[in-house]
Short mmCIF file of C-alpha atoms (C1' of nucleotides) in Angstrom, two decimals:
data_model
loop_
_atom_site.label_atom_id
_atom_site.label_comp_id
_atom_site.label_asym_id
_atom_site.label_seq_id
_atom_site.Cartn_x
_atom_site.Cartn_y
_atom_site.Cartn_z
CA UNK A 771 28.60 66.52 37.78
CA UNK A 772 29.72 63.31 39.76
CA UNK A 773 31.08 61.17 37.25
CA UNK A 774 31.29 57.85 37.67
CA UNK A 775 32.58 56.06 34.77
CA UNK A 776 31.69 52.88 33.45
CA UNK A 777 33.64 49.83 34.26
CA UNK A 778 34.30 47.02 31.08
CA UNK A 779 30.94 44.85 31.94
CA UNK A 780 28.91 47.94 32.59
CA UNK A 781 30.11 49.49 29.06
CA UNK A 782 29.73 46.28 26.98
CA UNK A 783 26.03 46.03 28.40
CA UNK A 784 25.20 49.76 27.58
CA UNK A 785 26.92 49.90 24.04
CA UNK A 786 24.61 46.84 23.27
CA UNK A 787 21.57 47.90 24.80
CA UNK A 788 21.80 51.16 22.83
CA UNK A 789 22.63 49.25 19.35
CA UNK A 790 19.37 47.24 20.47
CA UNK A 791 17.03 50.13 21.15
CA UNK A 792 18.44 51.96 18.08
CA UNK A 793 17.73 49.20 15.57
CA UNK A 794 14.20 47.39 16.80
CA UNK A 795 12.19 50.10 15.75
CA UNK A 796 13.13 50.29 12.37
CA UNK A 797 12.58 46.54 12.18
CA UNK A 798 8.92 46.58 13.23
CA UNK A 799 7.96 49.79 11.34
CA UNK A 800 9.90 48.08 8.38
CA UNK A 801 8.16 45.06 8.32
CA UNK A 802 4.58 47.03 9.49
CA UNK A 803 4.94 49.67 7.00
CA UNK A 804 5.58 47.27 4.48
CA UNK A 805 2.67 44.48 4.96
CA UNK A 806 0.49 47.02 6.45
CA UNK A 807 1.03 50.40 5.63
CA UNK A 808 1.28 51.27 9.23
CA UNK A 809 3.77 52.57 11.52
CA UNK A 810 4.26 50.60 14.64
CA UNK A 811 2.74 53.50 16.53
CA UNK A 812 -0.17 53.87 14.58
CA UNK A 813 -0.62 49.80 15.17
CA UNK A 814 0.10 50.28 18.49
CA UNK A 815 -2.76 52.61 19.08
CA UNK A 816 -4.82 50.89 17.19
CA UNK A 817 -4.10 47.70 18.83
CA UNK A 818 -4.67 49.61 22.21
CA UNK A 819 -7.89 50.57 20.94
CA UNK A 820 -8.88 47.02 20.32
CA UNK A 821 -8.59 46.35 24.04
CA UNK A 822 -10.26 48.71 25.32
CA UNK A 823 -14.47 48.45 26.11
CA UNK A 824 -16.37 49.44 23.45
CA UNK A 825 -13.38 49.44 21.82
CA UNK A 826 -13.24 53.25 23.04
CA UNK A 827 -10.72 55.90 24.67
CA UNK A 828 -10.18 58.96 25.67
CA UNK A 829 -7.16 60.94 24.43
CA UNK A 830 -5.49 61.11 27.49
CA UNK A 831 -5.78 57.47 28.53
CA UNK A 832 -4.60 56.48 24.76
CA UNK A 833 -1.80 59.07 25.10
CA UNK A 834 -0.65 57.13 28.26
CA UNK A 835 -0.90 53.74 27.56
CA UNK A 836 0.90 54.55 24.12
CA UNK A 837 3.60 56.79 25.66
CA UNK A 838 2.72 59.96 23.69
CA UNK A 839 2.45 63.70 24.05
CA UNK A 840 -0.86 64.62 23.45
CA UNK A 841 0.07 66.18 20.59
CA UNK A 842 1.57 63.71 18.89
CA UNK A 843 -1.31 61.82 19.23
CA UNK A 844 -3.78 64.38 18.16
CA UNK A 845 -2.09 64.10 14.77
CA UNK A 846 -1.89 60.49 14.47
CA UNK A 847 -5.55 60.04 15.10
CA UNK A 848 -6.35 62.38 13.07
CA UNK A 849 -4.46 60.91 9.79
CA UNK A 850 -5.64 57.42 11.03
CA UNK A 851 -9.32 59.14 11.24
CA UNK A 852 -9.11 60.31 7.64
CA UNK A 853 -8.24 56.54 6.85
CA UNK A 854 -11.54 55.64 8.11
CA UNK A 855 -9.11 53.53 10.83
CA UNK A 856 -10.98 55.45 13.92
CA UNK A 857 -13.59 57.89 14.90
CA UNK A 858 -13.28 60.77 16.74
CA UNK A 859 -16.49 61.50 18.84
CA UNK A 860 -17.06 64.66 21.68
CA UNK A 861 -16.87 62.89 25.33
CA UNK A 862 -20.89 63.14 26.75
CA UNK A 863 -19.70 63.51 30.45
CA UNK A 864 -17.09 66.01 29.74
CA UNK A 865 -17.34 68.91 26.82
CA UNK A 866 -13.51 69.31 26.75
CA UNK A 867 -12.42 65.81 25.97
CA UNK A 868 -12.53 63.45 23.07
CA UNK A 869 -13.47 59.99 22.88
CA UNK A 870 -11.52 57.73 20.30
CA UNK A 871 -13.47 54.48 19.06
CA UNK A 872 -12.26 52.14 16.51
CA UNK A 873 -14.04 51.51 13.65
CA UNK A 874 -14.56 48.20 11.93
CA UNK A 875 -12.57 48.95 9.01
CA UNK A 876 -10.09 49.69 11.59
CA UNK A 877 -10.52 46.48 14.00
CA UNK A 878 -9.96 44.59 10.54
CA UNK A 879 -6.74 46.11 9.76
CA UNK A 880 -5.49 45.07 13.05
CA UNK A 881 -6.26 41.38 13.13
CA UNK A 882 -5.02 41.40 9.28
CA UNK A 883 -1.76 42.57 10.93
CA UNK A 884 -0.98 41.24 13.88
CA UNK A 885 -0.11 37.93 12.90
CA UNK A 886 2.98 39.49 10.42
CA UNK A 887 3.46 41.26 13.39
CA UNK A 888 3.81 39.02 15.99
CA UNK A 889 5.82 36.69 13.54
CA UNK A 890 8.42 39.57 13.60
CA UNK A 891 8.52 40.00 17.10
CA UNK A 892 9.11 35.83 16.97
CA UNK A 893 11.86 36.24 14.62
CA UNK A 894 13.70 38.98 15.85
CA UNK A 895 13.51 38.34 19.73
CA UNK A 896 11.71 36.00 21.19
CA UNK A 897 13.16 33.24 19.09
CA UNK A 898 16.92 34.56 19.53
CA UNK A 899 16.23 34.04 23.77
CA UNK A 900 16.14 30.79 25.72
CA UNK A 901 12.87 30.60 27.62
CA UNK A 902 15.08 31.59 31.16
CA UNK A 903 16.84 34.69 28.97
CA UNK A 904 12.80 35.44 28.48
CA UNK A 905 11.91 35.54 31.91
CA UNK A 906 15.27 37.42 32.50
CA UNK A 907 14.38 40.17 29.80
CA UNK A 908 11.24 41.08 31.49
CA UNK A 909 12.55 41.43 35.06
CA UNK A 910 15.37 43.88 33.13
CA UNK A 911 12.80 45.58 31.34
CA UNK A 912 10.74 46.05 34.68
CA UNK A 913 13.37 47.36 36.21
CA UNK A 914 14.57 49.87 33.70
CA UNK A 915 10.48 50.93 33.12
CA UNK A 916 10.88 51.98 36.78
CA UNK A 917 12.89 54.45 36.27
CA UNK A 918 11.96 55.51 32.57
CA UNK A 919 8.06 55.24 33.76
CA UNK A 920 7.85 56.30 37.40
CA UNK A 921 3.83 56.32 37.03
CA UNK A 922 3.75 53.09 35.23
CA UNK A 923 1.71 54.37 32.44
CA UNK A 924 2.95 52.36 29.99
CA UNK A 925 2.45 48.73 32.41
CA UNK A 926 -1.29 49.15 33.27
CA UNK A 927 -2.81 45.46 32.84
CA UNK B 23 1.42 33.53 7.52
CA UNK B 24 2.45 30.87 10.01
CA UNK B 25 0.85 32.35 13.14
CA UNK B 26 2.68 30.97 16.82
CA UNK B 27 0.79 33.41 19.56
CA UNK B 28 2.91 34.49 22.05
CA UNK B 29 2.82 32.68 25.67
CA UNK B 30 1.95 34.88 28.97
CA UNK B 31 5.60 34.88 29.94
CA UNK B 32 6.40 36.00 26.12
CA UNK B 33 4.09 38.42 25.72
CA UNK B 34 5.04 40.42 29.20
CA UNK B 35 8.85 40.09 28.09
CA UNK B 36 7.58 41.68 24.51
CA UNK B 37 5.21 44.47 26.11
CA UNK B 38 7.56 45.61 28.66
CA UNK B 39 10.81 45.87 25.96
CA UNK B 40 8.52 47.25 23.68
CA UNK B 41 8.03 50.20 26.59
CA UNK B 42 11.81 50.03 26.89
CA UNK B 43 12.25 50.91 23.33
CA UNK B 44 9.74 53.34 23.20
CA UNK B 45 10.80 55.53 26.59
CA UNK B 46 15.01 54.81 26.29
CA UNK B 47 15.84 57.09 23.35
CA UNK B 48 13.66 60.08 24.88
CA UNK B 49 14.81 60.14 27.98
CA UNK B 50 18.68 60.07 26.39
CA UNK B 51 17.83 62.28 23.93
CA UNK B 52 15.79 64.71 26.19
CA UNK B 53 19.08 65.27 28.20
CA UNK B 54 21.62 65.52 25.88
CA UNK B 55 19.34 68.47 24.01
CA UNK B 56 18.99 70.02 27.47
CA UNK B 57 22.38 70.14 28.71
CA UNK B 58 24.50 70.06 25.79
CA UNK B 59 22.25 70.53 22.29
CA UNK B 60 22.70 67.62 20.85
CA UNK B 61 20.82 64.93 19.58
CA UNK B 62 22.23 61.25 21.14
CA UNK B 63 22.64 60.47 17.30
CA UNK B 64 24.76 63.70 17.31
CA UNK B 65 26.00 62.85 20.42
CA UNK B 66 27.19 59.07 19.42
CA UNK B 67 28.86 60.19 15.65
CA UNK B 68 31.10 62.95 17.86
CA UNK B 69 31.91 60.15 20.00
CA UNK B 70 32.68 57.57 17.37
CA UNK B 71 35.25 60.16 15.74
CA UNK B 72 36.72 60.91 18.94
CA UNK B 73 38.10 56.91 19.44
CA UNK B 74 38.92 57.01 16.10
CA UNK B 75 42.59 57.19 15.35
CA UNK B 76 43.10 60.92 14.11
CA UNK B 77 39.77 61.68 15.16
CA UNK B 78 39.02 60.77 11.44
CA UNK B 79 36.49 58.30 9.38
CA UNK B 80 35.47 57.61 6.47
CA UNK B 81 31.56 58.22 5.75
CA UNK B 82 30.51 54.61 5.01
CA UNK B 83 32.63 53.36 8.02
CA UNK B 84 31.05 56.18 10.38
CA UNK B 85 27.99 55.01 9.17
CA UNK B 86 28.27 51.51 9.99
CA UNK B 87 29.45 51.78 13.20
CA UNK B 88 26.54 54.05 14.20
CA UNK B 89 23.96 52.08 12.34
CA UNK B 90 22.90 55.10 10.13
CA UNK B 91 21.89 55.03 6.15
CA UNK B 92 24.04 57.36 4.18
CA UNK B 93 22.08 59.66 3.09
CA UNK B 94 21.41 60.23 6.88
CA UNK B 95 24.67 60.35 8.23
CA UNK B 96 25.46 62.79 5.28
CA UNK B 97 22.03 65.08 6.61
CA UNK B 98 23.89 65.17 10.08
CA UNK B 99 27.19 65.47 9.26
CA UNK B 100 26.50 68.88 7.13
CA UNK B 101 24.76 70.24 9.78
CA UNK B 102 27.46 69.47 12.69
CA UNK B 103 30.20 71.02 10.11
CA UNK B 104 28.14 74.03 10.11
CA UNK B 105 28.22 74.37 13.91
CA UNK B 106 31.84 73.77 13.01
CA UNK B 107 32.47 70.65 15.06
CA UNK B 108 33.20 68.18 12.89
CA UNK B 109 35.50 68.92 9.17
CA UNK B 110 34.72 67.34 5.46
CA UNK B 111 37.15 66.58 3.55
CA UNK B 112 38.11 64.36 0.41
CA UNK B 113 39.55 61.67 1.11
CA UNK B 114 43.35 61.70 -1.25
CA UNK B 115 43.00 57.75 -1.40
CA UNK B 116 39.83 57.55 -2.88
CA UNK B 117 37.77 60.17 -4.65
CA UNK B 118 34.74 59.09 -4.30
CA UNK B 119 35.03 58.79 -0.38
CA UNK B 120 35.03 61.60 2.33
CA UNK B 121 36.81 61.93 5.51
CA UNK B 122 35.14 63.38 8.42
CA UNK B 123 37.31 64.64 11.02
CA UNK B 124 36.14 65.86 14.46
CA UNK B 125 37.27 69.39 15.46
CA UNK B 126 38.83 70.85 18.42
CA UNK B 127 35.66 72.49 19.53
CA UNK B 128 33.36 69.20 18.98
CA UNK B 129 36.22 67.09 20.69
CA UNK B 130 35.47 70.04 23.37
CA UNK B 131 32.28 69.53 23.12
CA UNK B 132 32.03 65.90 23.32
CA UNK B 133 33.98 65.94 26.79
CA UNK B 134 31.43 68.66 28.19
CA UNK B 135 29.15 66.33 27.22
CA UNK B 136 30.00 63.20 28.27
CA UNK B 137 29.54 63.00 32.56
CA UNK B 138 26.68 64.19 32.14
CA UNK B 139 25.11 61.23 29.57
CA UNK B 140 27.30 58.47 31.63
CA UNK B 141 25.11 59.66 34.41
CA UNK B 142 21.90 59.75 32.78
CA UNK B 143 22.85 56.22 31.77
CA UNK B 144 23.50 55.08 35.57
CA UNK B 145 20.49 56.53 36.66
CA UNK B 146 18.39 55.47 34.23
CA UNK B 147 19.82 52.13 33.44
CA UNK B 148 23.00 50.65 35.22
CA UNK B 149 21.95 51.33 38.94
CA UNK B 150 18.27 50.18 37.90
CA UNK B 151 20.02 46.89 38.26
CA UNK B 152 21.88 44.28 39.86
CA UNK B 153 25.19 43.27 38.71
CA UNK B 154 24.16 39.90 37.60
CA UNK B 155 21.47 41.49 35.83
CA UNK B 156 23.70 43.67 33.95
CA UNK B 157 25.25 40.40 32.82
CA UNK B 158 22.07 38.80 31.31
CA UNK B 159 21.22 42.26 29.45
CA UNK B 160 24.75 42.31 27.85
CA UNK B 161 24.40 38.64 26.75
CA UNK B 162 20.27 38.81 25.73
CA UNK B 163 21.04 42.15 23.73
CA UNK B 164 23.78 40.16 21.99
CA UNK B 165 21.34 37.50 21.15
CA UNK B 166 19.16 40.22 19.84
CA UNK B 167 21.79 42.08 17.68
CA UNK B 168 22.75 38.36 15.87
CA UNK B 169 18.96 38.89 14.18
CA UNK B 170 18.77 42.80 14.34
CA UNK B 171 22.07 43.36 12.76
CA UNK B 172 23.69 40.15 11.12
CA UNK B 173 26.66 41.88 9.85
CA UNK B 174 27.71 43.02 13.25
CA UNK B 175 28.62 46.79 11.72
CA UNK B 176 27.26 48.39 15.22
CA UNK B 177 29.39 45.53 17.83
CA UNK B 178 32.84 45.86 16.05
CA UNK B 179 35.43 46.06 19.24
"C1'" DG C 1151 42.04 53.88 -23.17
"C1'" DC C 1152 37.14 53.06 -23.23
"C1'" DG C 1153 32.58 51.17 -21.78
"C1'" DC C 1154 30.03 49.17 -18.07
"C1'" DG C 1155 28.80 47.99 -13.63
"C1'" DT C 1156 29.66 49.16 -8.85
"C1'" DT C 1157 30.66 52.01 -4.93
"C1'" DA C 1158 30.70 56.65 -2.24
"C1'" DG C 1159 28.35 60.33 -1.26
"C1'" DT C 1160 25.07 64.33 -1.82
"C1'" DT C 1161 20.70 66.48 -2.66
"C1'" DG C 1162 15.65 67.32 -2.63
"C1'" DA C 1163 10.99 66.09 -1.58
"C1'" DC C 1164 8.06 64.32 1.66
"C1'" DG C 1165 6.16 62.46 6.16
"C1'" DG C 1166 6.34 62.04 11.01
"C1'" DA C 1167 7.59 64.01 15.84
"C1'" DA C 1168 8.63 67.56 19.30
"C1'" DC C 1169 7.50 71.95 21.08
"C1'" DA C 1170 5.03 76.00 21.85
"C1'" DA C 1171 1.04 78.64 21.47
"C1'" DC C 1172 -3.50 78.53 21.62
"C1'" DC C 1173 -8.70 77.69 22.66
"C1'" DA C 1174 -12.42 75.74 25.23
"C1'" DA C 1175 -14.53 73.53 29.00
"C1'" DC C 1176 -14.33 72.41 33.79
"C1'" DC C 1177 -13.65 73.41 38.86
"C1'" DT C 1178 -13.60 75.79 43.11
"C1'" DC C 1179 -13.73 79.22 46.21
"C1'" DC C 1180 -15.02 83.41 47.74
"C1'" DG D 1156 -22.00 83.62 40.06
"C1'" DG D 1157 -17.80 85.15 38.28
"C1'" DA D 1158 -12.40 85.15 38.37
"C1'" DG D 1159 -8.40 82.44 38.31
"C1'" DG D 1160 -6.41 78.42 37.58
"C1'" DT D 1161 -6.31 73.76 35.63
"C1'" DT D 1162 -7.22 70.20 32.39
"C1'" DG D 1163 -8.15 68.29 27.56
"C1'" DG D 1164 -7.17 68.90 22.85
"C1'" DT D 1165 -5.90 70.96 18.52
"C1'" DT D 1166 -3.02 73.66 15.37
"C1'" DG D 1167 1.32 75.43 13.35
"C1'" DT D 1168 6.23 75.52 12.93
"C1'" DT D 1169 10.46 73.51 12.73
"C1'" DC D 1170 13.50 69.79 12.68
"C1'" DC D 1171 14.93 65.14 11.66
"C1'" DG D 1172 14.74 60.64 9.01
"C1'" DT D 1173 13.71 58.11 4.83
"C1'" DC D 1174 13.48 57.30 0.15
"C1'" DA D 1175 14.56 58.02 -4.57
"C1'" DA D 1176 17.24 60.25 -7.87
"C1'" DC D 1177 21.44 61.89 -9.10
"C1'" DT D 1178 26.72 62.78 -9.69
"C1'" DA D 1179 31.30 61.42 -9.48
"C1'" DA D 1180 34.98 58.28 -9.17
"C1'" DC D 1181 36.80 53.69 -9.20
"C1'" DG D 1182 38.07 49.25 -11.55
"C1'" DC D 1183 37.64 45.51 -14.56
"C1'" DG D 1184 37.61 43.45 -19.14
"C1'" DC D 1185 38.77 43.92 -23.63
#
DNA sequence: GCGCGTTAGTTGACGGAACAACCAACCTCC
DNA sequence: GGAGGTTGGTTGTTCCGTCAACTAACGCGC
């Protein structure tokens, strides 16, 4: 294994980055679970959901855009399908897949949360960056998705 | 709720961390299972005992500087003594507290394990970008931490 | 030296996530 | 037109994290 260590600048960046990525996501499920009684997944699928036309999507596609085995998915539309949050409906053009559609209920529990939401993701980030540390952050994040995200499944506009 | 929408510039800062956040702790944690079986959160308490001076810590301070609750530092702890790399002990000071001490083999097993993370981290973060880069992420994640984690436990020098 | 509140840590129950095994429908190629 | 392989999803197990409840020890005030 070729090691090449760190050097001081390199290190500081990392050690931050990791506190970062280790502490964000309990600060949106907090505040999610809390005002919404969903996970930031769950609202992330959801909210994915909402996008899409017809408000409709196939497993795989949701699995992609959200960044999640299939499995994991499976389960988490299945709990947020005995909510009455989403439908699960057999695909007419193809007998092995799955179309998920949100419901109304479901469509309301999203706009009821987004705006706690998105006053979170205010507080906790966008607020703490100058507008050019903005612009910086999402040339980082590009960058780093490259490599994470080869396929880009998780950047589709 | 006072409801400030997110600019274009904001929002593709947001979605693309948001991706960051999601994909980072896999990929670290898919490797360090792999080639070493451990979790990073495994990974990172044997590390933070090995800079530690006697290789020792108390609970609460072990948990603070790897931004864990008690309960589950205490979870992980028990289960790394059982693979016998880390030691419990009571602490002679204080009787309420416990020392955990890291062993020979999970000081071993730390150092088998560390090239291989520093060069998951370089590939999938440090040579993503430029130096100058690196710079901004150090300085944006410190921004970051000020709301994520007030108290500063997980940025202690 | 004895209550009372606080601090340190453990334990148990429960929910979510990864992984592997599995089933069913499609495809294609002979 | 059927066999072999691939794709789309679900189910079950196991593991980890969180929360709440609990125990034990400290320390202050009297």
């Amino acid at each position: 294994m070729d090691t090449e260590w760190l050097d001081e600048t390199q290190l500081d960046a990392w050690v931050k980055l990791v506190a970062v990525v280790e502490l964000l996501p309990g600060a949106l499920d907090h505040q999610l679970r809390r005002d919404s009684g969903l996970t930031h997944f769950e609202y992330f699928v959801l909210a994915m959901l909402s996008e899409a036309s017809d408000r409709t999507l196939r497993m795989t596609a949701l699995a992609q855009r959200t960044n999640a085995t299939l499995p994991r998915l499976s389960h988490v539309v299945r709990r947020l399908e005995e909510r009455g949050l989403v439908e699960r409906r057999p695909c007419p053009e193809d007998g092995r897949a799955t179309n998920a559609l949100l419901t109304d209920a479901g469509w309301a529990e999203v706009v009821a949360a987004a705006p706690g939401h998105v006053a979170t993701v205010r507080r906790h980030v966008i607020d703490a960056l100058t507008p050019a540390q903005v612009g910086q952050l999402a040339e980082i994040a590009e960058a780093l998705l490259e490599r994470l995200d080869p396929d880009g499944h998780m950047r589709r506009r």
